[in-house]
Coordinates of N, CA and C in Angstrom, one line a residue:
M1407 N 52.8 10.1 159.7 CA 53.0 9.6 158.4 C 51.7 9.5 157.6
F1408 N 51.8 9.7 156.3 CA 50.6 9.7 155.4 C 50.5 8.3 154.8
N1409 N 49.3 8.1 154.2 CA 49.0 6.8 153.6 C 49.1 6.8 152.1
S1410 N 49.0 8.0 151.5 CA 49.0 8.1 150.0 C 49.8 9.4 149.6
L1411 N 50.2 9.3 148.4 CA 51.0 10.5 147.8 C 50.6 10.5 146.4
K1412 N 50.2 11.7 145.9 CA 49.9 11.8 144.5 C 50.9 12.8 143.8
Q1413 N 51.5 12.3 142.7 CA 52.5 13.2 142.0 C 52.2 13.0 140.5
T1414 N 52.6 14.0 139.8 CA 52.5 13.9 138.3 C 53.9 14.0 137.8
T1415 N 54.3 13.1 136.8 CA 55.6 13.1 136.3 C 55.5 12.8 134.8
T1416 N 56.6 12.9 134.1 CA 56.6 12.6 132.7 C 57.6 11.4 132.4
V1417 N 57.2 10.5 131.6 CA 58.0 9.4 131.3 C 59.3 9.8 130.5
G1418 N 60.4 9.4 130.9 CA 61.6 9.8 130.3 C 62.2 8.7 129.4
P1419 N 63.4 8.9 128.9 CA 64.0 7.9 128.0 C 64.0 6.5 128.7
G1420 N 63.7 5.5 127.9 CA 63.7 4.1 128.4 C 62.6 3.8 129.3
G1421 N 61.5 4.7 129.3 CA 60.4 4.4 130.2 C 60.6 4.7 131.6
K1422 N 61.6 5.5 131.9 CA 62.0 5.8 133.3 C 61.2 7.0 133.8
M1423 N 60.8 7.0 135.1 CA 60.1 8.1 135.8 C 60.8 8.3 137.1
E1424 N 60.7 9.5 137.6 CA 61.3 9.9 138.9 C 60.3 10.5 139.8
L1425 N 60.2 9.9 141.0 CA 59.3 10.5 142.0 C 60.1 10.8 143.3
C1426 N 59.9 12.0 143.8 CA 60.6 12.4 145.0 C 59.7 12.9 146.1
S1427 N 59.9 12.6 147.3 CA 59.1 13.2 148.4 C 59.9 13.2 149.7
A1428 N 60.1 14.3 150.3 CA 60.8 14.4 151.5 C 60.2 13.7 152.7
E1429 N 58.8 13.4 152.5 CA 58.1 12.7 153.6 C 58.4 11.2 153.6
L1430 N 58.9 10.7 152.5 CA 59.2 9.3 152.5 C 60.5 9.0 153.1
L1431 N 60.5 8.1 154.0 CA 61.8 7.7 154.7 C 62.5 6.6 153.8
E1432 N 63.8 6.7 153.7 CA 64.6 5.8 153.0 C 64.3 4.4 153.5
G1433 N 64.1 3.4 152.6 CA 63.8 2.0 153.0 C 62.3 1.7 153.2
T1434 N 61.5 2.7 153.1 CA 60.0 2.5 153.3 C 59.5 1.7 152.1
P1435 N 58.8 0.6 152.3 CA 58.2 -0.1 151.2 C 57.0 0.7 150.7
V1436 N 56.9 0.8 149.4 CA 55.8 1.5 148.8 C 55.2 0.7 147.6
E1437 N 54.0 0.9 147.3 CA 53.3 0.3 146.1 C 53.1 1.5 145.1
V1438 N 53.4 1.3 143.9 CA 53.3 2.3 142.9 C 52.2 1.9 141.9
I1439 N 51.2 2.7 141.6 CA 50.2 2.5 140.6 C 50.3 3.6 139.6
I1440 N 50.5 3.3 138.3 CA 50.7 4.3 137.3 C 49.4 4.5 136.5
L1441 N 48.9 5.7 136.5 CA 47.7 6.0 135.8 C 48.1 6.9 134.6
I1442 N 47.9 6.5 133.4 CA 48.3 7.2 132.2 C 47.2 8.3 131.9
I1443 N 47.7 9.6 131.9 CA 46.7 10.7 131.6 C 46.5 10.7 130.1
P1444 N 45.2 10.6 129.7 CA 44.9 10.6 128.3 C 45.1 12.0 127.7
T1445 N 45.6 12.0 126.5 CA 45.8 13.3 125.9 C 44.5 13.7 125.2
E1446 N 44.4 14.9 124.7 CA 43.2 15.4 124.0 C 43.0 14.5 122.8
T1447 N 44.1 14.2 122.1 CA 44.0 13.3 120.9 C 43.4 12.0 121.2
D1448 N 43.8 11.4 122.3 CA 43.3 10.1 122.7 C 41.8 10.1 123.0
E1449 N 41.4 11.2 123.7 CA 40.0 11.4 124.0 C 39.1 11.6 122.8
T1450 N 39.7 12.4 121.8 CA 38.9 12.6 120.6 C 38.8 11.3 119.8
E1451 N 39.9 10.6 119.7 CA 39.8 9.3 118.9 C 38.9 8.3 119.6
L1452 N 38.8 8.3 120.9 CA 37.9 7.4 121.6 C 36.5 7.8 121.4
E1453 N 36.2 9.1 121.4 CA 34.9 9.6 121.2 C 34.4 9.3 119.8
T1454 N 35.3 9.5 118.8 CA 35.0 9.2 117.4 C 34.7 7.7 117.2
T1455 N 35.5 6.9 117.8 CA 35.3 5.4 117.7 C 34.0 5.0 118.4
D1456 N 33.7 5.6 119.5 CA 32.5 5.3 120.2 C 31.3 5.7 119.3
Y1457 N 31.4 6.8 118.7 CA 30.3 7.3 117.9 C 30.1 6.4 116.7
L1458 N 31.2 6.0 116.0 CA 31.1 5.2 114.8 C 30.5 3.8 115.1
W1459 N 30.7 3.3 116.3 CA 30.2 2.0 116.7 C 28.9 2.1 117.5
S1460 N 28.3 3.3 117.6 CA 27.2 3.6 118.5 C 25.8 3.0 118.0
T1461 N 25.7 2.8 116.7 CA 24.4 2.2 116.3 C 24.6 0.9 115.5
E1462 N 23.6 0.1 115.4 CA 23.7 -1.2 114.7 C 24.0 -0.9 113.2
A1463 N 23.3 0.1 112.7 CA 23.5 0.4 111.2 C 25.0 0.8 111.0
N1464 N 25.5 1.7 111.8 CA 27.0 2.1 111.7 C 27.9 0.9 111.8
R1465 N 27.6 0.0 112.8 CA 28.5 -1.2 113.0 C 28.5 -2.0 111.8
Q1466 N 27.3 -2.3 111.2 CA 27.1 -3.1 110.1 C 27.8 -2.6 108.9
H1467 N 27.7 -1.2 108.7 CA 28.3 -0.6 107.6 C 29.9 -0.7 107.7
L1468 N 30.4 -0.4 108.9 CA 31.8 -0.5 109.1 C 32.4 -2.0 108.9
L1469 N 31.6 -2.9 109.4 CA 32.1 -4.3 109.2 C 32.1 -4.7 107.8
E1470 N 31.1 -4.3 107.0 CA 31.0 -4.6 105.6 C 32.2 -3.9 104.9
A1471 N 32.5 -2.7 105.3 CA 33.6 -2.0 104.6 C 34.9 -2.7 104.9
I1472 N 35.1 -3.1 106.2 CA 36.3 -3.9 106.5 C 36.4 -5.1 105.7
D1473 N 35.3 -5.8 105.6 CA 35.3 -7.1 104.8 C 35.6 -6.8 103.3
N1474 N 35.1 -5.7 102.8 CA 35.4 -5.4 101.4 C 36.9 -5.1 101.2
V1475 N 37.5 -4.4 102.1 CA 38.9 -4.1 102.0 C 39.7 -5.4 102.1
E1476 N 39.4 -6.2 103.0 CA 40.1 -7.5 103.2 C 40.0 -8.4 102.0
K1477 N 38.8 -8.3 101.3 CA 38.6 -9.2 100.1 C 39.0 -8.4 98.8
R1478 N 39.4 -7.1 99.0 CA 39.7 -6.3 97.8 C 38.6 -6.3 96.8
Q1479 N 37.4 -6.0 97.3 CA 36.2 -5.9 96.4 C 35.4 -4.7 96.7
N1480 N 34.7 -4.2 95.7 CA 33.9 -2.9 95.8 C 34.7 -1.7 96.2
L1481 N 36.0 -1.7 95.8 CA 36.9 -0.6 96.1 C 36.8 0.5 95.0
I1482 N 37.0 1.7 95.4 CA 37.0 2.8 94.4 C 38.5 3.3 94.4
T1483 N 39.1 3.3 93.3 CA 40.5 3.8 93.2 C 40.6 5.0 92.3
I1484 N 41.2 6.0 92.8 CA 41.5 7.2 92.0 C 42.9 7.6 92.1
T1485 N 43.4 8.3 91.1 CA 44.8 8.8 91.1 C 44.9 10.0 92.0
S1486 N 46.1 10.4 92.3 CA 46.3 11.6 93.1 C 45.9 12.8 92.3
E1487 N 46.0 12.8 91.0 CA 45.6 13.9 90.1 C 44.1 14.1 90.2
E1488 N 43.4 12.9 90.1 CA 41.9 13.0 90.2 C 41.5 13.5 91.6
W1489 N 42.2 13.1 92.6 CA 41.9 13.6 94.0 C 42.1 15.1 94.1
H1490 N 43.2 15.6 93.6 CA 43.4 17.0 93.6 C 42.4 17.8 92.8
E1491 N 42.0 17.3 91.6 CA 41.0 17.9 90.8 C 39.7 17.9 91.5
K1492 N 39.3 16.8 92.1 CA 38.0 16.7 92.7 C 37.9 17.6 94.0
Y1493 N 39.0 17.6 94.8 CA 38.9 18.3 96.1 C 39.7 19.6 96.1
R1494 N 40.2 20.0 94.9 CA 40.9 21.3 94.7 C 42.0 21.5 95.8
V1495 N 42.7 20.4 96.0 CA 43.8 20.5 97.0 C 45.1 20.8 96.3

């Protein structure tokens, strides 16, 4: 008998997953650990977040920007027409 088994599966409706192995005898107690495989998008977002928070100057700038949004001060507002004109979209 073996001590570990590694399988990859996809989460189905309702969060259900199915694992099958002919080596596992019915009634055998097992412990399941689920490791979520990060997607490319997850990794890119994490790298971007890490970069943005990587220096004290960046952290300070971001915290000030968050504070400005929360207090609705020092905001620049443009219309969609101004946006399209400026960025030629």
